[in-house]
Tab-separated table of C-alpha atoms in Angstrom:
chain	number	residue	atom	x	y	z
A	1	MET	CA	-26.600	-33.660	-9.154
A	2	GLN	CA	-23.678	-33.680	-6.729
A	3	ALA	CA	-20.528	-31.615	-7.301
A	4	ALA	CA	-17.223	-33.431	-7.423
A	5	PRO	CA	-14.985	-32.723	-4.412
A	6	ALA	CA	-12.171	-30.277	-5.079
A	7	ALA	CA	-8.729	-31.812	-5.371
A	8	ALA	CA	-6.631	-31.077	-2.316
A	9	ALA	CA	-2.964	-31.469	-1.573
A	10	PRO	CA	-2.072	-34.232	0.858
A	11	VAL	CA	-1.867	-33.033	4.474
A	12	PRO	CA	1.876	-33.787	4.872
A	13	VAL	CA	2.631	-31.621	1.816
A	14	LEU	CA	0.568	-28.724	3.175
A	15	ALA	CA	2.190	-29.094	6.586
A	16	SER	CA	5.699	-28.971	5.129
A	17	GLU	CA	4.832	-25.948	2.946
A	18	HIS	CA	3.328	-24.148	5.936
A	19	HIS	CA	6.429	-24.890	7.997
A	20	ALA	CA	8.677	-23.502	5.242
A	21	LEU	CA	6.590	-20.306	5.025
A	22	THR	CA	6.505	-19.704	8.777
A	23	HIS	CA	9.951	-20.889	9.859
A	24	GLY	CA	12.215	-20.399	6.882
A	25	CYS	CA	12.122	-18.949	3.449
A	26	ALA	CA	9.682	-19.790	0.693
A	27	LEU	CA	8.206	-18.296	-2.444
A	28	LEU	CA	4.488	-17.863	-2.774
A	29	ASP	CA	3.025	-17.769	-6.299
A	30	ARG	CA	0.849	-14.666	-6.540
A	31	SER	CA	0.901	-14.457	-10.336
A	32	GLU	CA	-2.884	-14.731	-10.592
A	33	ARG	CA	-3.361	-11.387	-8.823
A	34	GLY	CA	-3.748	-8.002	-10.477
A	35	LYS	CA	-0.812	-5.623	-10.200
A	36	LEU	CA	-0.392	-1.933	-10.921
A	37	ALA	CA	2.295	0.617	-10.080
A	38	LEU	CA	2.165	4.337	-9.379
A	39	THR	CA	5.182	6.568	-9.932
A	40	GLY	CA	5.719	10.275	-9.638
A	41	ALA	CA	6.205	12.879	-6.956
A	42	GLY	CA	2.499	12.942	-6.093
A	43	ALA	CA	1.917	9.172	-5.902
A	44	VAL	CA	1.757	8.876	-2.104
A	45	GLU	CA	-0.307	12.044	-1.689
A	46	PHE	CA	-2.762	10.943	-4.397
A	47	LEU	CA	-3.215	7.363	-3.198
A	48	ASN	CA	-3.488	8.514	0.423
A	49	GLY	CA	-6.720	10.279	-0.525
A	50	GLN	CA	-8.131	7.275	-2.376
A	51	VAL	CA	-7.720	4.384	0.087
A	52	THR	CA	-8.790	3.670	3.656
A	53	ASN	CA	-5.343	3.435	5.274
A	54	GLU	CA	-2.915	6.264	6.029
A	55	LEU	CA	-0.007	6.386	3.555
A	56	ALA	CA	1.568	9.776	4.325
A	57	ASP	CA	4.369	8.219	6.409
A	58	LEU	CA	4.953	5.253	4.069
A	59	ARG	CA	8.663	4.771	3.363
A	60	ALA	CA	10.547	2.526	0.939
A	61	GLY	CA	10.496	-1.086	2.103
A	62	GLU	CA	7.193	-0.698	3.942
A	63	GLY	CA	3.753	-1.850	2.921
A	64	ARG	CA	0.135	-1.239	3.889
A	65	TYR	CA	-3.142	-3.061	3.489
A	66	ALA	CA	-6.090	-0.880	2.463
A	67	ALA	CA	-9.441	-0.826	0.693
A	68	PHE	CA	-10.581	1.407	-2.126
A	69	LEU	CA	-14.122	2.709	-2.123
A	70	THR	CA	-16.622	4.565	-4.261
A	71	HIS	CA	-17.372	8.199	-3.397
A	72	LYS	CA	-20.370	6.864	-1.424
A	73	GLY	CA	-18.261	4.423	0.604
A	74	LYS	CA	-19.079	1.174	-1.201
A	75	MET	CA	-16.078	-1.156	-1.152
A	76	LEU	CA	-14.704	-1.839	-4.637
A	77	GLY	CA	-11.828	-4.012	-3.466
A	78	ASP	CA	-8.832	-4.326	-1.218
A	79	LEU	CA	-5.172	-4.062	-2.024
A	80	ARG	CA	-1.682	-4.297	-0.635
A	81	ILE	CA	0.558	-1.307	-1.232
A	82	LEU	CA	4.345	-1.731	-1.231
A	83	ALA	CA	6.648	1.282	-1.387
A	84	VAL	CA	9.891	0.679	-3.269
A	85	ASP	CA	12.878	2.870	-4.011
A	86	GLY	CA	15.083	2.500	-7.037
A	87	ASP	CA	14.492	1.269	-10.551
A	88	PRO	CA	14.057	-2.506	-10.964
A	89	ALA	CA	14.683	-2.146	-14.708
A	90	ALA	CA	18.139	-0.709	-14.037
A	91	GLY	CA	19.297	-4.113	-12.830
A	92	ALA	CA	20.537	-2.896	-9.456
A	93	GLY	CA	17.454	-4.148	-7.646
A	94	TRP	CA	15.025	-2.246	-5.502
A	95	THR	CA	16.166	-0.704	-2.283
A	96	VAL	CA	14.330	-0.683	0.994
A	97	GLY	CA	14.291	1.609	4.039
A	98	GLY	CA	17.078	4.174	4.241
A	99	GLY	CA	18.435	3.359	0.785
A	100	GLN	CA	19.770	-0.087	1.707
A	101	THR	CA	19.682	-2.824	-0.872
A	102	ALA	CA	17.060	-5.482	-0.142
A	103	GLY	CA	18.596	-8.153	2.068
A	104	ALA	CA	21.305	-5.904	3.491
A	105	ASP	CA	22.077	-6.389	7.170
A	106	ARG	CA	21.063	-3.745	9.657
A	107	THR	CA	22.579	-3.148	13.048
A	108	ALA	CA	20.428	-4.728	15.757
A	109	GLY	CA	18.338	-2.143	17.536
A	110	ALA	CA	19.053	0.594	14.993
A	111	ASP	CA	16.176	2.801	13.926
A	112	PRO	CA	15.463	1.869	10.278
A	113	GLY	CA	14.318	5.421	9.534
A	114	ALA	CA	17.316	7.100	11.157
A	115	GLY	CA	19.121	9.355	8.749
A	116	ALA	CA	16.447	9.000	6.055
A	117	ASP	CA	15.042	12.182	4.558
A	118	PRO	CA	11.421	12.282	5.787
A	119	ALA	CA	10.394	14.437	2.808
A	120	ARG	CA	11.640	11.843	0.302
A	121	ALA	CA	8.811	9.791	-1.153
A	122	PRO	CA	9.261	6.227	-2.473
A	123	ALA	CA	10.101	6.003	-6.175
A	124	GLU	CA	7.230	3.623	-6.856
A	125	LEU	CA	4.116	2.251	-5.167
A	126	LEU	CA	3.303	-1.321	-6.158
A	127	LEU	CA	-0.402	-2.159	-5.876
A	128	ASP	CA	-1.504	-5.781	-5.536
A	129	THR	CA	-5.205	-6.691	-5.662
A	130	GLU	CA	-7.524	-9.530	-6.604
A	131	ARG	CA	-7.805	-9.859	-10.372
A	132	VAL	CA	-11.589	-9.226	-10.243
A	133	ALA	CA	-11.003	-5.819	-8.613
A	134	LEU	CA	-8.175	-4.765	-10.942
A	135	GLN	CA	-10.309	-2.940	-13.519
A	136	ALA	CA	-12.167	-0.954	-10.844
A	137	LEU	CA	-8.853	0.100	-9.258
A	138	PHE	CA	-7.378	1.011	-12.650
A	139	ASP	CA	-10.457	3.087	-13.570
A	140	MET	CA	-10.529	4.844	-10.183
A	141	ILE	CA	-6.863	5.842	-10.435
A	142	ARG	CA	-7.175	6.964	-14.065
A	143	ARG	CA	-10.277	9.024	-13.304
A	144	PHE	CA	-9.002	10.838	-10.192
A	145	LYS	CA	-5.265	11.300	-10.856
A	146	VAL	CA	-5.873	14.548	-12.751
A	147	GLY	CA	-3.886	17.348	-11.128
A	148	TYR	CA	-1.409	15.043	-9.366
A	149	GLY	CA	2.099	14.220	-10.550
A	150	VAL	CA	1.246	10.526	-10.966
A	151	GLU	CA	1.885	7.930	-13.669
A	152	LEU	CA	-0.052	4.649	-13.761
A	153	HIS	CA	1.660	1.463	-14.983
A	154	LYS	CA	0.240	-2.017	-15.583
A	155	ARG	CA	2.308	-4.773	-13.956
A	156	THR	CA	-0.022	-7.760	-14.455
A	157	ARG	CA	1.260	-10.286	-16.966
């Protein structure tokens, strides 16, 4: 028995969507992915010891790609980590780098970290992973967060 070919978008539609993503502004639907958040003073320190990329210098508005592994080094999944500052529930929006509101203009050539307190950790780490890896990430964080000032929040809808 032969499988039916998968439906594909017409090439001109894909080309125009690609152009919008690479040359302008576009939204990408990532709602099918699994999302968690870590808050607390120890969030960066804790997650830094659990993933394969260095997070110690992560500041609000920055992100990192990393993998999470078993204690024997087997890959459980990969994730994108986004550091945000501020409370999205407060209605003021999240802030990025140096306390500026997302979308605020910066002076050309200015150092985005200038004037920022290097000891200040982001208010929240947003974790984005494939849905199939979400439970393993959730379990790993829940199991190893003991002793750290970390709160785990589900963000997947």
